[in-house]
Tab-separated table of C-alpha atoms in Angstrom:
chain	number	residue	atom	x	y	z
A	24	UNK	CA	-6.321	-28.593	3.886
A	25	UNK	CA	-7.780	-25.261	4.919
A	26	UNK	CA	-7.567	-24.567	8.608
A	27	UNK	CA	-9.663	-22.140	10.617
A	28	UNK	CA	-7.990	-18.881	11.478
A	29	UNK	CA	-8.715	-19.178	15.191
A	30	UNK	CA	-5.873	-21.688	15.418
A	31	UNK	CA	-2.678	-20.017	16.492
A	32	UNK	CA	-0.468	-19.072	13.524
A	33	UNK	CA	3.162	-20.229	13.528
A	34	UNK	CA	5.455	-17.711	15.229
A	35	UNK	CA	8.532	-18.462	13.095
A	36	UNK	CA	8.694	-17.301	9.471
A	37	UNK	CA	8.431	-20.239	7.082
A	38	UNK	CA	11.496	-19.069	5.099
A	39	UNK	CA	14.870	-18.085	6.556
A	40	UNK	CA	17.920	-16.373	5.076
A	41	UNK	CA	19.973	-18.930	3.139
A	42	UNK	CA	23.653	-19.587	3.926
A	43	UNK	CA	23.856	-16.698	6.402
A	44	UNK	CA	23.194	-14.114	3.708
A	45	UNK	CA	26.355	-14.928	1.719
A	46	UNK	CA	24.357	-14.996	-1.527
A	47	UNK	CA	22.922	-11.526	-0.973
A	48	UNK	CA	23.688	-8.741	-3.423
A	49	UNK	CA	23.247	-4.985	-3.192
A	50	UNK	CA	21.907	-3.811	-6.552
A	51	UNK	CA	21.385	-0.109	-5.816
A	52	UNK	CA	21.908	2.206	-2.896
A	53	UNK	CA	20.920	5.864	-2.703
A	54	UNK	CA	19.642	8.521	-0.275
A	55	UNK	CA	16.143	7.027	-0.323
A	56	UNK	CA	16.511	3.227	-0.303
A	57	UNK	CA	18.765	0.216	-0.755
A	58	UNK	CA	17.761	-2.503	-3.220
A	59	UNK	CA	19.032	-5.984	-2.405
A	60	UNK	CA	18.635	-9.466	-3.773
A	61	UNK	CA	18.330	-11.797	-0.786
A	62	UNK	CA	18.305	-15.569	-0.869
A	63	UNK	CA	15.868	-17.316	1.444
A	64	UNK	CA	15.277	-20.995	2.021
A	65	UNK	CA	11.994	-22.655	2.938
A	66	UNK	CA	12.070	-24.382	6.309
A	67	UNK	CA	9.410	-26.765	5.018
A	68	UNK	CA	10.648	-27.811	1.570
A	69	UNK	CA	14.299	-26.728	1.694
A	70	UNK	CA	13.823	-24.859	-1.606
A	71	UNK	CA	15.815	-21.653	-2.089
A	72	UNK	CA	14.568	-18.501	-3.805
A	73	UNK	CA	16.064	-15.066	-4.474
A	74	UNK	CA	13.777	-12.239	-3.398
A	75	UNK	CA	14.140	-8.553	-4.232
A	76	UNK	CA	13.965	-6.431	-1.089
A	77	UNK	CA	13.912	-2.645	-0.910
A	78	UNK	CA	15.113	-1.235	2.413
A	79	UNK	CA	13.006	1.875	2.780
A	80	UNK	CA	12.411	3.922	5.929
A	81	UNK	CA	9.131	3.620	7.789
A	82	UNK	CA	6.492	6.219	7.016
A	83	UNK	CA	3.683	7.949	8.866
A	84	UNK	CA	0.569	9.774	7.741
A	85	UNK	CA	-1.837	11.911	9.677
A	86	UNK	CA	-5.608	12.176	9.866
A	87	UNK	CA	-5.611	15.833	10.959
A	88	UNK	CA	-9.053	17.080	11.990
A	89	UNK	CA	-9.895	20.766	12.109
A	90	UNK	CA	-12.162	22.091	14.873
A	91	UNK	CA	-15.064	22.120	12.372
A	92	UNK	CA	-14.726	18.428	11.484
A	93	UNK	CA	-12.755	18.691	8.283
A	94	UNK	CA	-9.853	16.447	7.285
A	95	UNK	CA	-6.698	18.113	5.985
A	96	UNK	CA	-5.500	16.857	2.615
A	97	UNK	CA	-2.486	17.648	0.474
A	98	UNK	CA	-2.280	17.332	-3.272
A	99	UNK	CA	1.138	16.673	-4.746
A	100	UNK	CA	2.843	15.171	-7.771
A	101	UNK	CA	3.765	11.482	-7.556
A	102	UNK	CA	6.278	10.153	-10.076
A	103	UNK	CA	5.148	6.502	-9.925
A	104	UNK	CA	1.669	7.378	-11.145
A	105	UNK	CA	2.827	10.450	-13.099
A	106	UNK	CA	-0.132	12.287	-11.572
A	107	UNK	CA	-1.016	14.608	-8.748
A	108	UNK	CA	-2.380	12.644	-5.816
A	109	UNK	CA	-4.755	13.736	-3.058
A	110	UNK	CA	-3.467	12.374	0.256
A	111	UNK	CA	-3.355	12.960	3.968
A	112	UNK	CA	-0.131	14.704	5.077
A	113	UNK	CA	2.817	12.494	5.955
A	114	UNK	CA	6.362	11.475	5.257
A	115	UNK	CA	9.261	9.300	6.330
A	116	UNK	CA	10.058	8.564	9.959
A	117	UNK	CA	13.644	9.423	10.937
A	118	UNK	CA	15.716	6.539	12.394
A	119	UNK	CA	14.727	6.087	16.037
A	120	UNK	CA	11.946	8.670	15.794
A	121	UNK	CA	8.522	7.902	17.249
A	122	UNK	CA	5.832	7.763	14.508
A	123	UNK	CA	3.657	10.196	16.487
A	124	UNK	CA	6.489	12.726	16.699
A	125	UNK	CA	7.278	12.254	13.024
A	126	UNK	CA	3.624	12.661	12.050
A	127	UNK	CA	3.194	15.900	13.980
A	128	UNK	CA	6.451	17.183	12.443
A	129	UNK	CA	5.377	16.290	8.900
A	130	UNK	CA	1.944	17.834	9.424
A	131	UNK	CA	3.507	21.109	10.554
A	132	UNK	CA	6.105	21.150	7.757
A	133	UNK	CA	3.679	20.310	4.979
A	134	UNK	CA	0.659	22.338	6.067
A	135	UNK	CA	1.591	24.684	8.940
A	136	UNK	CA	-1.090	22.999	11.073
A	137	UNK	CA	-0.663	21.650	14.611
A	138	UNK	CA	-3.179	20.244	17.078
A	139	UNK	CA	-3.630	18.018	20.113
A	140	UNK	CA	-1.281	15.163	21.059
A	141	UNK	CA	-1.115	12.585	18.266
A	142	UNK	CA	-2.878	9.234	18.768
A	143	UNK	CA	-1.482	6.161	17.049
A	144	UNK	CA	-4.271	4.341	15.214
A	145	UNK	CA	-2.271	1.440	13.766
A	146	UNK	CA	0.813	0.324	11.859
A	147	UNK	CA	0.822	-1.781	8.689
A	148	UNK	CA	3.460	-3.204	6.339
A	149	UNK	CA	3.334	-0.941	3.266
A	150	UNK	CA	4.044	-3.765	0.811
A	151	UNK	CA	5.778	-6.609	2.640
A	152	UNK	CA	6.514	-8.622	-0.495
A	153	UNK	CA	9.013	-5.976	-1.647
A	154	UNK	CA	9.501	-3.212	0.944
A	155	UNK	CA	10.818	-3.287	4.514
A	156	UNK	CA	8.775	-0.151	5.212
A	157	UNK	CA	5.857	0.070	7.619
A	158	UNK	CA	3.348	2.893	7.683
A	159	UNK	CA	1.667	4.229	10.811
A	160	UNK	CA	-1.582	6.149	10.789
A	161	UNK	CA	-1.999	8.775	13.488
A	162	UNK	CA	-4.859	11.096	14.382
A	163	UNK	CA	-4.372	14.737	15.413
A	164	UNK	CA	-7.506	16.580	16.585
A	165	UNK	CA	-8.189	20.303	16.727
A	166	UNK	CA	-5.615	21.001	14.058
A	167	UNK	CA	-5.233	24.739	13.413
A	168	UNK	CA	-2.991	26.800	11.187
A	169	UNK	CA	-0.127	27.948	13.441
A	170	UNK	CA	2.736	28.613	11.021
A	171	UNK	CA	3.622	28.978	7.382
A	172	UNK	CA	4.144	25.592	5.679
A	173	UNK	CA	7.807	24.684	5.233
A	174	UNK	CA	7.893	21.679	2.891
A	175	UNK	CA	11.046	19.982	1.585
A	176	UNK	CA	12.731	21.792	-1.265
A	177	UNK	CA	11.279	19.669	-4.048
A	178	UNK	CA	7.812	19.314	-2.517
A	179	UNK	CA	5.134	21.512	-4.028
A	180	UNK	CA	1.893	20.939	-2.180
A	181	UNK	CA	-1.613	22.268	-2.391
A	182	UNK	CA	-3.502	22.095	0.887
A	183	UNK	CA	-7.173	21.147	0.768
A	184	UNK	CA	-9.856	20.216	3.274
A	185	UNK	CA	-12.789	17.855	3.060
A	186	UNK	CA	-15.673	17.149	5.445
A	187	UNK	CA	-15.024	13.811	7.161
A	188	UNK	CA	-18.371	12.497	5.890
A	189	UNK	CA	-17.283	13.102	2.308
A	190	UNK	CA	-14.226	10.842	2.506
A	191	UNK	CA	-15.974	7.522	1.649
A	192	UNK	CA	-17.499	9.063	-1.484
A	193	UNK	CA	-14.138	10.580	-2.503
A	194	UNK	CA	-12.571	7.109	-2.253
A	195	UNK	CA	-15.417	5.410	-4.158
A	196	UNK	CA	-15.187	8.031	-6.909
A	197	UNK	CA	-11.417	7.658	-7.235
A	198	UNK	CA	-10.592	11.181	-6.053
A	199	UNK	CA	-8.496	9.652	-3.259
A	200	UNK	CA	-6.748	6.657	-4.831
A	201	UNK	CA	-3.424	6.143	-3.009
A	202	UNK	CA	-3.849	2.681	-1.444
A	203	UNK	CA	-1.908	3.467	1.744
A	204	UNK	CA	-3.926	6.632	2.281
A	205	UNK	CA	-7.149	4.708	1.668
A	206	UNK	CA	-6.100	2.056	4.205
A	207	UNK	CA	-5.415	4.737	6.833
A	208	UNK	CA	-8.590	6.720	6.159
A	209	UNK	CA	-10.885	3.657	6.107
A	210	UNK	CA	-9.289	2.386	9.314
A	211	UNK	CA	-9.935	5.759	10.936
A	212	UNK	CA	-13.511	5.884	9.621
A	213	UNK	CA	-14.103	2.427	11.102
A	214	UNK	CA	-13.320	3.834	14.560
A	215	UNK	CA	-15.927	6.574	14.009
A	216	UNK	CA	-18.930	4.382	13.237
A	217	UNK	CA	-21.339	3.575	16.094
A	218	UNK	CA	-20.753	-0.186	15.923
A	219	UNK	CA	-16.935	-0.072	15.990
B	28	UNK	CA	-4.264	29.155	1.082
B	29	UNK	CA	-6.285	25.991	1.643
B	30	UNK	CA	-9.014	25.477	-0.893
B	31	UNK	CA	-12.138	23.371	-0.497
B	32	UNK	CA	-12.025	20.020	-2.149
B	33	UNK	CA	-15.274	20.542	-4.038
B	34	UNK	CA	-13.354	22.765	-6.461
B	35	UNK	CA	-12.309	20.807	-9.503
B	36	UNK	CA	-8.737	19.542	-9.233
B	37	UNK	CA	-6.315	20.369	-12.043
B	38	UNK	CA	-6.423	17.767	-14.798
B	39	UNK	CA	-2.744	18.125	-15.786
B	40	UNK	CA	0.010	16.808	-13.506
B	41	UNK	CA	1.949	19.652	-11.891
B	42	UNK	CA	5.296	18.094	-12.894
B	43	UNK	CA	6.248	16.868	-16.375
B	44	UNK	CA	9.155	14.798	-17.676
B	45	UNK	CA	12.198	17.070	-18.094
B	46	UNK	CA	14.020	17.379	-21.423
B	47	UNK	CA	12.003	14.628	-23.067
B	48	UNK	CA	13.388	11.995	-20.698
B	49	UNK	CA	17.006	12.419	-21.870
B	50	UNK	CA	18.203	12.535	-18.248
B	51	UNK	CA	16.521	9.248	-17.353
B	52	UNK	CA	18.622	6.297	-16.238
B	53	UNK	CA	17.793	2.614	-15.880
B	54	UNK	CA	19.390	1.417	-12.629
B	55	UNK	CA	18.136	-2.175	-12.543
B	56	UNK	CA	16.017	-4.395	-14.724
B	57	UNK	CA	14.882	-7.934	-13.926
B	58	UNK	CA	11.977	-10.334	-14.411
B	59	UNK	CA	9.903	-8.526	-11.785
B	60	UNK	CA	10.488	-4.787	-12.240
B	61	UNK	CA	12.562	-2.021	-13.804
B	62	UNK	CA	14.064	0.671	-11.561
B	63	UNK	CA	14.596	4.029	-13.225
B	64	UNK	CA	15.709	7.484	-12.191
B	65	UNK	CA	13.474	9.952	-13.984
B	66	UNK	CA	13.888	13.709	-14.075
B	67	UNK	CA	10.709	15.760	-13.780
B	68	UNK	CA	10.237	19.515	-13.878
B	69	UNK	CA	7.611	21.516	-12.047
B	70	UNK	CA	5.246	23.387	-14.346
B	71	UNK	CA	4.770	25.959	-11.574
B	72	UNK	CA	8.282	26.702	-10.354
B	73	UNK	CA	10.423	25.301	-13.176
B	74	UNK	CA	12.453	23.343	-10.594
B	75	UNK	CA	13.794	19.934	-11.660
B	76	UNK	CA	14.000	16.840	-9.468
B	77	UNK	CA	15.140	13.261	-10.029
B	78	UNK	CA	12.593	10.710	-8.840
B	79	UNK	CA	13.102	6.979	-8.423
B	80	UNK	CA	10.389	5.036	-10.222
B	81	UNK	CA	9.858	1.274	-10.138
B	82	UNK	CA	7.956	-0.095	-13.135
B	83	UNK	CA	6.032	-2.975	-11.621
B	84	UNK	CA	3.057	-4.808	-13.124
B	85	UNK	CA	-0.433	-4.112	-11.841
B	86	UNK	CA	-1.774	-6.481	-9.210
B	87	UNK	CA	-5.150	-7.859	-8.192
B	88	UNK	CA	-6.469	-9.439	-5.019
B	89	UNK	CA	-9.679	-11.248	-4.328
B	90	UNK	CA	-12.266	-11.147	-1.567
B	91	UNK	CA	-13.444	-14.730	-2.107
B	92	UNK	CA	-16.552	-15.599	-0.098
B	93	UNK	CA	-17.531	-19.171	0.615
B	94	UNK	CA	-21.226	-20.161	0.624
B	95	UNK	CA	-21.181	-20.025	4.448
B	96	UNK	CA	-19.941	-16.420	4.601
B	97	UNK	CA	-16.255	-17.011	5.200
B	98	UNK	CA	-13.419	-15.088	3.534
B	99	UNK	CA	-10.559	-17.108	2.044
B	100	UNK	CA	-7.114	-16.125	3.257
B	101	UNK	CA	-3.633	-17.297	2.373
B	102	UNK	CA	-0.614	-17.163	4.630
B	103	UNK	CA	2.766	-16.896	2.941
B	104	UNK	CA	6.304	-15.688	3.544
B	105	UNK	CA	7.074	-12.102	2.532
B	106	UNK	CA	10.734	-11.133	2.185
B	107	UNK	CA	10.253	-7.380	2.778
B	108	UNK	CA	8.865	-7.977	6.254
B	109	UNK	CA	10.798	-11.225	6.787
B	110	UNK	CA	7.567	-12.722	8.132
B	111	UNK	CA	4.619	-14.810	7.080
B	112	UNK	CA	1.705	-12.602	6.133
B	113	UNK	CA	-2.023	-13.332	6.205
B	114	UNK	CA	-3.586	-11.961	3.026
B	115	UNK	CA	-6.408	-12.398	0.573
B	116	UNK	CA	-5.342	-14.388	-2.530
B	117	UNK	CA	-3.918	-12.437	-5.444
B	118	UNK	CA	-1.011	-11.776	-7.743
B	119	UNK	CA	0.230	-9.847	-10.740
B	120	UNK	CA	-1.952	-9.029	-13.736
B	121	UNK	CA	-0.473	-10.188	-17.046
B	122	UNK	CA	0.012	-7.466	-19.709
B	123	UNK	CA	-3.368	-6.777	-21.337
B	124	UNK	CA	-5.202	-9.076	-18.944
B	125	UNK	CA	-8.422	-7.913	-17.297
B	126	UNK	CA	-8.053	-7.642	-13.491
B	127	UNK	CA	-11.186	-9.773	-12.992
B	128	UNK	CA	-9.769	-12.544	-15.188
B	129	UNK	CA	-6.414	-12.308	-13.424
B	130	UNK	CA	-8.049	-12.410	-9.992
B	131	UNK	CA	-10.106	-15.510	-10.771
B	132	UNK	CA	-6.976	-17.158	-12.201
B	133	UNK	CA	-4.873	-16.319	-9.125
B	134	UNK	CA	-7.622	-17.502	-6.785
B	135	UNK	CA	-7.794	-20.858	-8.558
B	136	UNK	CA	-3.992	-21.266	-8.732
B	137	UNK	CA	-3.355	-20.324	-5.117
B	138	UNK	CA	-6.318	-21.997	-3.436
B	139	UNK	CA	-8.127	-24.299	-5.890
B	140	UNK	CA	-11.317	-22.282	-5.309
B	141	UNK	CA	-13.610	-20.832	-7.980
B	142	UNK	CA	-16.953	-19.069	-7.732
B	143	UNK	CA	-19.351	-16.690	-9.453
B	144	UNK	CA	-18.300	-14.048	-11.972
B	145	UNK	CA	-15.823	-11.612	-10.403
B	146	UNK	CA	-17.020	-8.097	-9.530
B	147	UNK	CA	-14.518	-5.234	-9.608
B	148	UNK	CA	-14.736	-3.233	-6.392
B	149	UNK	CA	-12.075	-0.604	-7.112
B	150	UNK	CA	-8.550	0.125	-8.271
B	151	UNK	CA	-5.930	2.102	-6.328
B	152	UNK	CA	-2.311	3.155	-6.872
B	153	UNK	CA	-0.269	0.790	-4.690
B	154	UNK	CA	2.337	3.406	-3.776
B	155	UNK	CA	2.325	6.150	-6.397
B	156	UNK	CA	5.368	7.936	-5.028
B	157	UNK	CA	7.595	5.024	-6.078
B	158	UNK	CA	5.672	2.343	-7.998
B	159	UNK	CA	3.804	2.451	-11.297
B	160	UNK	CA	1.660	-0.443	-10.069
B	161	UNK	CA	-2.058	-0.290	-9.385
B	162	UNK	CA	-3.982	-2.846	-7.402
B	163	UNK	CA	-7.562	-3.883	-8.083
B	164	UNK	CA	-9.824	-5.490	-5.502
B	165	UNK	CA	-12.392	-7.948	-6.812
B	166	UNK	CA	-15.122	-9.944	-5.103
B	167	UNK	CA	-15.944	-13.568	-5.985
B	168	UNK	CA	-19.011	-15.058	-4.276
B	169	UNK	CA	-19.928	-18.691	-3.671
B	170	UNK	CA	-16.296	-19.747	-3.881
B	171	UNK	CA	-15.908	-23.517	-3.575
B	172	UNK	CA	-12.971	-25.882	-3.783
B	173	UNK	CA	-12.975	-27.185	-7.361
B	174	UNK	CA	-9.356	-28.244	-7.947
B	175	UNK	CA	-6.045	-28.848	-6.247
B	176	UNK	CA	-4.105	-25.601	-5.704
B	177	UNK	CA	-1.329	-25.071	-8.248
B	178	UNK	CA	0.796	-22.199	-6.915
B	179	UNK	CA	3.977	-20.858	-8.537
B	180	UNK	CA	7.060	-22.948	-7.915
B	181	UNK	CA	8.451	-20.813	-5.089
B	182	UNK	CA	5.086	-20.047	-3.465
B	183	UNK	CA	4.311	-22.047	-0.351
B	184	UNK	CA	0.879	-21.084	0.895
B	185	UNK	CA	-1.334	-22.087	3.764
B	186	UNK	CA	-5.022	-21.597	3.077
B	187	UNK	CA	-7.191	-20.311	5.915
B	188	UNK	CA	-10.739	-19.028	6.299
B	189	UNK	CA	-12.239	-16.392	8.561
B	190	UNK	CA	-15.829	-15.323	9.182
B	191	UNK	CA	-16.402	-11.985	7.433
B	192	UNK	CA	-17.445	-10.417	10.737
B	193	UNK	CA	-14.064	-11.283	12.262
B	194	UNK	CA	-12.049	-9.306	9.691
B	195	UNK	CA	-12.198	-5.876	11.441
B	196	UNK	CA	-10.924	-7.410	14.688
B	197	UNK	CA	-8.145	-9.271	12.871
B	198	UNK	CA	-7.011	-5.957	11.355
B	199	UNK	CA	-7.201	-4.085	14.668
B	200	UNK	CA	-5.206	-6.825	16.396
B	201	UNK	CA	-2.521	-6.839	13.706
B	202	UNK	CA	-3.232	-10.367	12.479
B	203	UNK	CA	-3.873	-8.935	9.007
B	204	UNK	CA	-1.280	-6.175	8.554
B	205	UNK	CA	-0.490	-5.894	4.827
B	206	UNK	CA	-1.619	-2.358	3.985
B	207	UNK	CA	-2.873	-3.186	0.477
B	208	UNK	CA	-4.879	-6.112	1.812
B	209	UNK	CA	-6.302	-3.920	4.575
B	210	UNK	CA	-7.309	-1.266	2.022
B	211	UNK	CA	-9.122	-3.886	-0.078
B	212	UNK	CA	-10.836	-5.586	2.867
B	213	UNK	CA	-11.973	-2.333	4.504
B	214	UNK	CA	-13.278	-1.074	1.162
B	215	UNK	CA	-15.241	-4.300	0.742
B	216	UNK	CA	-16.544	-4.155	4.337
B	217	UNK	CA	-17.739	-0.585	3.674
B	218	UNK	CA	-19.981	-1.912	0.915
B	219	UNK	CA	-21.491	-4.438	3.372
B	220	UNK	CA	-22.658	-2.031	6.074
B	221	UNK	CA	-26.304	-0.863	5.967
B	222	UNK	CA	-25.427	2.810	5.471
B	223	UNK	CA	-22.985	2.351	2.602
């Protein structure tokens, strides 16, 4: 029953939109996202199922490294957790915008820092069971304070810094506990280790 | 402006629910989640802002290791991405259920595998800007096939296995690209390396 992963995975999704999308329903639409109920049908069994899908813009976040090897962090309120969250800077990617451009823009807006040309580390689906959004992690080296921060009107951020070597402990101790931020930071740390 | 992270962070959230929640609105409620608009007010500036919050149950996923050092993976359709996604087994935690119990239950239902007592590796906020949900990563060693899989009615899963040492490459190459799964797997891999 189980097959080894070195076999090639199927290229086609196993479920396809049922009846050309005629069963779909928009349940909510606002400046941030669109919530839809979409009916899919299994190509294997023929079964149909209604899935909730939230159309949300792609996002980007930035591992910004200062010349002395520190990582820039921002602390801000998050309504889902009802808590302030310690994260790497980031935000939504505008339609058609390159994630690297968006990341450098968000870094400058949120912190006033800018650095070398951004490098794209990787792109992941944020939560593909529910969200259409992907998140890219980029790295910006030699980040220095070049301007006053200019965050969005309702963003109130505290800027912090941490030595890169402290990041794994901060994750283990729950001081950094936003899963998407943890994915980006651990991915970046994996590129730093001698064996990677 | 920037402060060092070794200062103690504020214990209170910087925003609190405005007017006792009287401005809140329920926009959608279904078997899976409740979508609300919630008004919060900054304790610093006094500004108010309406946030979208999705009440979604906590989740758990399982790094299940076979006796020969392979990690169990499941491939399944995800409507947000419109693709099949290669993930570690997991699912939602029932109200009041322990994440370790839920993880062992989901592993058995999805794959038919069971193993040693689950160990909790860590718990993160899945996406605290929008979701109330947290996700726990647990490890189950010596996982063996003990029963026929019994997935939910609309779940159609393919079970796969990968050598633990292959996981970093599979992430880098985009074969595992669900951010929450990547966070859990990289966290687990960090506990495996000699220096961790």
